[in-house]
Coordinates of C-alpha atoms in Angstrom, one line a residue:
X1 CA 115.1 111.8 20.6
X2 CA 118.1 110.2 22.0
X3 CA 120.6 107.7 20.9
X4 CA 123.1 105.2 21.9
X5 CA 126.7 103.7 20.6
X6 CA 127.2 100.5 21.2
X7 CA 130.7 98.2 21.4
X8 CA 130.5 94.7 22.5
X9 CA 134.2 93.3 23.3
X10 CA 135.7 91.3 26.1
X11 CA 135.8 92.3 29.1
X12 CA 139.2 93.7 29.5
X13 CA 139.2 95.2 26.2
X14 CA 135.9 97.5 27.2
X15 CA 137.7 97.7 30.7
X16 CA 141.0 99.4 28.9
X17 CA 138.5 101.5 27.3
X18 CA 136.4 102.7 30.2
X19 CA 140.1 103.9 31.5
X20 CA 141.2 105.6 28.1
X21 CA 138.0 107.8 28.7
X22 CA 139.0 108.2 31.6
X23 CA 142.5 110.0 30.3
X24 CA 140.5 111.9 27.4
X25 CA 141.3 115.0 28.9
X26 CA 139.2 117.0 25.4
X27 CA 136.3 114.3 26.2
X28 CA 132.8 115.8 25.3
X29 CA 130.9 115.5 28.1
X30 CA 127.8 115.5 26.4
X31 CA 128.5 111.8 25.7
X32 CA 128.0 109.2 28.7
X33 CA 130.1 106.5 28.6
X34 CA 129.4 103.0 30.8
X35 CA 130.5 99.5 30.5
X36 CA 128.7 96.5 32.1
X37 CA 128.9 92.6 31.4
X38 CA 126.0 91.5 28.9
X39 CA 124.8 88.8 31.0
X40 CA 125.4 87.4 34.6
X41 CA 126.1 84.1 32.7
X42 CA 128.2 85.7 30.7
X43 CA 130.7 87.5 32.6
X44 CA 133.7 88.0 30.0
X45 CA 131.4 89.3 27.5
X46 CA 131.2 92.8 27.8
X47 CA 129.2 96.2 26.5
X48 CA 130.5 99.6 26.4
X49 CA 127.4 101.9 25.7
X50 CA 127.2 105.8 24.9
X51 CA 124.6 107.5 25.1
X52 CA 124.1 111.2 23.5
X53 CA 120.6 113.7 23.4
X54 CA 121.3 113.9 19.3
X55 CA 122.3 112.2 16.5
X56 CA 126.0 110.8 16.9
X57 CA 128.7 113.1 14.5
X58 CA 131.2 111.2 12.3
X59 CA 133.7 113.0 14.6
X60 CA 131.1 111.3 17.8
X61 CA 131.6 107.8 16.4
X62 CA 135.2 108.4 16.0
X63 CA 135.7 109.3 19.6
X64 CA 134.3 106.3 20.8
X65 CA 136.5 104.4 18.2
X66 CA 139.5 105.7 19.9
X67 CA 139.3 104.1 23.0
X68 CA 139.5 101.0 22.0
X69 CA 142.7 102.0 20.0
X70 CA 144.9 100.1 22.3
X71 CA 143.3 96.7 21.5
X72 CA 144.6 94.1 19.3
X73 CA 143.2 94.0 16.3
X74 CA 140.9 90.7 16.3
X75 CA 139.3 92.5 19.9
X76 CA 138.6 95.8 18.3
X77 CA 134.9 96.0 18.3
X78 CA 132.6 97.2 15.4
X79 CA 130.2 100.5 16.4
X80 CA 127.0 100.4 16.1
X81 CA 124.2 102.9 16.2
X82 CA 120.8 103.3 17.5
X83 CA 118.2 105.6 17.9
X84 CA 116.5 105.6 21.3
X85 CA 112.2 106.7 22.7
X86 CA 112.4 109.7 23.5
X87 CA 113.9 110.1 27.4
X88 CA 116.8 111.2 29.7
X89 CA 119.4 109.2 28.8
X90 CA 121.4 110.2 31.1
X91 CA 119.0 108.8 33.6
X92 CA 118.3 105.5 32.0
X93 CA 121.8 104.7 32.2
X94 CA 121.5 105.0 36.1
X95 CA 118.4 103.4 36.5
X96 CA 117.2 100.1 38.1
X97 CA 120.6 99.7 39.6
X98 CA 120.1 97.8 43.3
X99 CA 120.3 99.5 46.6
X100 CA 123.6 99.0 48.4
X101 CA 124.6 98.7 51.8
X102 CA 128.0 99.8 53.1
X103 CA 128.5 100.3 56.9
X104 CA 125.8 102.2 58.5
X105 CA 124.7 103.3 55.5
X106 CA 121.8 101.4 53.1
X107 CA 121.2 103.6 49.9
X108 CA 118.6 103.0 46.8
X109 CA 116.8 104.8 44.0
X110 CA 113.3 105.8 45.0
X111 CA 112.0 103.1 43.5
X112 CA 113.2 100.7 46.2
X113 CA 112.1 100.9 49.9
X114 CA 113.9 102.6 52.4
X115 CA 115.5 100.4 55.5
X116 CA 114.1 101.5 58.9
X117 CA 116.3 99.1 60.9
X118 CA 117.5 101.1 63.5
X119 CA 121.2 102.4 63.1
X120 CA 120.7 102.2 59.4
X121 CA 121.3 105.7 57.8
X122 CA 118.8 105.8 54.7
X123 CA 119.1 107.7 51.4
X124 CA 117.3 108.0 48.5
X125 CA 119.1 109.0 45.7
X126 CA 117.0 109.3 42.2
X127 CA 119.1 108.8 39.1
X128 CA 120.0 111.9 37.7
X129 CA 122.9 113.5 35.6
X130 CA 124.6 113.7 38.6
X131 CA 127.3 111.0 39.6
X132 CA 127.2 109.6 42.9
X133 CA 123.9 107.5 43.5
X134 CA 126.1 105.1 45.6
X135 CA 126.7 102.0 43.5
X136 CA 129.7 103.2 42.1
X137 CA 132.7 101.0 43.8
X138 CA 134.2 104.4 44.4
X139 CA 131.1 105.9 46.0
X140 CA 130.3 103.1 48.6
X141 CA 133.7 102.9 49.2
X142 CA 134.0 106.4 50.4
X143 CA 130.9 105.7 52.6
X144 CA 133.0 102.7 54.3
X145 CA 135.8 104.9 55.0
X146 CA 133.9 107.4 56.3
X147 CA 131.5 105.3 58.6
X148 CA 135.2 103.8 59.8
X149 CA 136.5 107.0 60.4
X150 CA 133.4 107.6 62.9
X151 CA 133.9 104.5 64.4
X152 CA 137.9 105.1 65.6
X153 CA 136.7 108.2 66.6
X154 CA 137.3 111.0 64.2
X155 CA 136.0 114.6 65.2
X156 CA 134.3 116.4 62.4
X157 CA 133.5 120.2 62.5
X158 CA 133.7 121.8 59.1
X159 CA 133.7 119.2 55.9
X160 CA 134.0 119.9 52.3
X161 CA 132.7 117.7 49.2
X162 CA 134.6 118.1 46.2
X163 CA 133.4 117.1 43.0
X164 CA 129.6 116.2 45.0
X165 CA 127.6 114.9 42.4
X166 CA 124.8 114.4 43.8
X167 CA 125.4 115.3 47.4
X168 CA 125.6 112.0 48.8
X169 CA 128.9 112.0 50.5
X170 CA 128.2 115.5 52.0
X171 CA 125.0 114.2 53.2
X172 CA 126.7 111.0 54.6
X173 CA 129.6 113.4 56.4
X174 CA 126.6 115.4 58.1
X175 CA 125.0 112.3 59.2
X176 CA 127.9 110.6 61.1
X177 CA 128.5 114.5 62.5
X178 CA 125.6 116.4 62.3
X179 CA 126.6 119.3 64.1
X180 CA 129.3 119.9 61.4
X181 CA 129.1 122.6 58.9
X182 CA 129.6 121.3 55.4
X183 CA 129.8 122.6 51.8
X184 CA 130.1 120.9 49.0
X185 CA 130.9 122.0 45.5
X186 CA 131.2 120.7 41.5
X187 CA 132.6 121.8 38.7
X188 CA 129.6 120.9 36.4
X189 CA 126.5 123.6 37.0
X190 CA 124.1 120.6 36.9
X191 CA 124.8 119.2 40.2
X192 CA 123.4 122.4 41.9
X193 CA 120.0 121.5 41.5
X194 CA 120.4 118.1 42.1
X195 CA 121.8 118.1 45.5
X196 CA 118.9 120.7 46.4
X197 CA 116.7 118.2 45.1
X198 CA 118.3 115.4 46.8
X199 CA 118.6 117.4 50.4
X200 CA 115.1 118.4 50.8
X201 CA 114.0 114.8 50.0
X202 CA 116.5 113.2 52.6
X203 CA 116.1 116.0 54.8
X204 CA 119.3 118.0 55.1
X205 CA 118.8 121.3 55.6
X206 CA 120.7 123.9 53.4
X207 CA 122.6 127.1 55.1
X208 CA 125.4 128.2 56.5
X209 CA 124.9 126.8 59.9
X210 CA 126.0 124.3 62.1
X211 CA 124.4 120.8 61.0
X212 CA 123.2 122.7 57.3
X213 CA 125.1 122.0 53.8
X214 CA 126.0 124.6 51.4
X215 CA 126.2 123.9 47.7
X216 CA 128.3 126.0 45.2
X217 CA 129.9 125.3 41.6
X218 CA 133.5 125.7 41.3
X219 CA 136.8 123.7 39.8
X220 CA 138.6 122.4 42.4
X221 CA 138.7 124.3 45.5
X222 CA 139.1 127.8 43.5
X223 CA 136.0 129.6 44.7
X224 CA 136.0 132.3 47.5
X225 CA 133.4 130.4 49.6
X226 CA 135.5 127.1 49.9
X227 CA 137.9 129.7 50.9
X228 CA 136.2 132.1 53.2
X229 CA 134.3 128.7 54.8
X230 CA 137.5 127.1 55.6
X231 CA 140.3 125.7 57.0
X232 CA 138.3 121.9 57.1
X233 CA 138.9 119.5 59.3
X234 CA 137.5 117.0 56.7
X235 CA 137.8 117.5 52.5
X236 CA 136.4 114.4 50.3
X237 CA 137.2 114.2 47.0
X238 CA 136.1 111.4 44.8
X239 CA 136.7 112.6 41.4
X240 CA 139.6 111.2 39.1
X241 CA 143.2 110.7 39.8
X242 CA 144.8 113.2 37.7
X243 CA 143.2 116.0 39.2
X244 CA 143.5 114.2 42.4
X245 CA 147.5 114.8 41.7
X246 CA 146.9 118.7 40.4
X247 CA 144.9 119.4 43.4
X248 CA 147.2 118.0 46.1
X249 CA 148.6 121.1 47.5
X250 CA 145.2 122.5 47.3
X251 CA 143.9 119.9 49.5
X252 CA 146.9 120.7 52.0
X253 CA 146.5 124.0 52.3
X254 CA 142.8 123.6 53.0
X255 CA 142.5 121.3 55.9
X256 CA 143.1 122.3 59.6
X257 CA 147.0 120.3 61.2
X258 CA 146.0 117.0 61.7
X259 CA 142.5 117.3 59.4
X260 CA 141.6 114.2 57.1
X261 CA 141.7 114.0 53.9
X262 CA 139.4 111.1 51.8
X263 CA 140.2 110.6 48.1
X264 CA 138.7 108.4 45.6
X265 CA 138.2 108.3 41.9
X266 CA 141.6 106.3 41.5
X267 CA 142.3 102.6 40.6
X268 CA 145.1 100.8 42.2
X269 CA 147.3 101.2 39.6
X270 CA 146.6 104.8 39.9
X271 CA 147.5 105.0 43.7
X272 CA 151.4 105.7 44.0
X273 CA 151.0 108.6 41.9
X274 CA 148.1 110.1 44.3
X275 CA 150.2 109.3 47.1
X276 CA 153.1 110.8 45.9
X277 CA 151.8 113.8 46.0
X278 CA 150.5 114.2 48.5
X279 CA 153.4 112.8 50.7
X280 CA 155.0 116.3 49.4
X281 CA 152.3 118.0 50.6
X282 CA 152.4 116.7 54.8
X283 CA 149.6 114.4 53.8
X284 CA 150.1 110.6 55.1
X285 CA 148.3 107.7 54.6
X286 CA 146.0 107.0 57.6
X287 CA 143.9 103.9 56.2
X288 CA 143.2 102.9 52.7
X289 CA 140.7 99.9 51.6
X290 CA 140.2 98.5 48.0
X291 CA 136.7 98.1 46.1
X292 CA 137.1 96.4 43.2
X293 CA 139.6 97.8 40.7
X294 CA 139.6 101.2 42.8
X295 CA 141.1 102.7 45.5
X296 CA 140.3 105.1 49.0
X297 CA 142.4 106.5 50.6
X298 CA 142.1 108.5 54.2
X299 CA 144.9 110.8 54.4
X300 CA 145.9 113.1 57.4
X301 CA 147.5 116.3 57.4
X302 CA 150.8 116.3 59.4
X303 CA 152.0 119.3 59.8
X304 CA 150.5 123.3 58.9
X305 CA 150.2 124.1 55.5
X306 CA 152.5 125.7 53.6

């Protein structure tokens, strides 16, 4: 059996509180977190649900508590508790979300139909415990940036997904240039399955070679096959913006002179910070676009490495 934590609050206060999970850095990751407006008629009243595949600890319940700790008092929300059928949570928390179209590229659970139109590029993405299925503001904003990148022109030879999720961005990178070699890597030992899974059903073909994906779980870039496969003349990482900041010189040294850097996972307010660092690093801003609350930015390496 599975169960679920519920807060209903306005919709800044569950907003604030999505972001303080954000920051947990000792978050248990056995607990999925998501917020979403209770009705359409409704928009400032708000739901932040967690979901968890056993019966929530005092210390569980607590850990939600806390993220609402920043609220005023007459916002803080009561917890309550319920026990769910028997499913992947994880999954249901994903599922029945709409397809999304974003440049070239129309993507959908396999419950929706694909789009044939011609210069469409189609994925199916199941829901899964993978991130990434392409509604995330984040997600379709990275497709945008990188179908825009095509479009001016960018060359792509050897590309690199960090923090993949499900794939879909390292799918996306090989469609736009698919005689690249890409890899693509997460920290979580999940995702390796599910981007297998995902490949063979929207045909991208794993290997080494030219036009083939190759999937690996590592933190970060420290693994020797990001190494031994690189320098990349294209790195995307949409993950979250303090590792976004840790992993900055990372990034620089990775990429080829004048290779691109995509970065998402980081709001607005989040933005100097990322770009602060990696300014440091020889990494200037190219293009950015906003989605929402969140920010992507397409960064360029300026100069070799250090």
């Amino acid at each position: 059996m599975s169960w679920k934590i519920s807060a209903h609050a306005p919709r800044a206060v569950v907003e604030a509180a999505l972001l303080a999970h954000e920051d947990a850095l000792d978050w248990d990751h056995d607990i999925v977190i998501a917020g979403s407006e209770i009705a359409e008629d409704r928009p400032d009243d708000w739901v932040l649900e967690a979901w968890l595949g056993r019966r929530p600890r005092k210390a569980d319940k607590a850990a939600v508590a806390r993220l609402f700790a920043g609220a005023s008092p007459e916002f803080a929300p009561e917890l309550t508790v319920e026990e769910l059928p028997d499913a992947d949570w994880v999954t249901l928390s994903q599922q029945e979300v709409a397809p999304i179209r974003t440049g070239r590229f129309h993507v959908h659970t396999p419950d929706f139909p694909a789009d044939d139109t011609p210069g469409t590029v189609d994925f199916a993405i199941p829901a899964s415990q993978a991130f990434g299925t392409g509604q995330h503001e984040t997600t379709a904003g990275c497709l945008a940036m990188l179908d825009a990148m095509k479009r001016r022109g960018t060359l792509v030879r050897n590309a690199l997904d960090v923090g993949t999720g499900t794939g879909l961005l390292a799918f996306a990178a090989l469609a736009l240039w698919p005689r690249a070699h890409a890899t693509a890597s997460d920290i979580d030992a999940v995702c390796a399955p599910v981007v297998e899974d995902n490949a063979a059903r929207n045909g991208v073909a794993l290997g080494g070679g030219a036009g083939e994906l190759v999937m690996t779980v590592a933190p970060g870039l420290d693994h020797p096959l990001i190494a031994a496969r690189g320098p990349y003349d294209l790195v995307i990482a949409n993950i979250l913006a303090g590792p976004l900041v840790a992993l900055a010189p990372d990034f620089a040294r990775a990429l080829v002179p004048g290779g691109s850097l995509v970065l998402a996972g980081l709001l607005t307010t989040q933005e100097r910070a990322v770009r602060t660092a990696c300014r440091r690093e020889g990494l200037r801003l190219a293009a950015r676009l906003v989605n929402g609350d969140w920010s992507i930015l397409w960064l360029r390496q300026r100069r070799p490495a250090r």
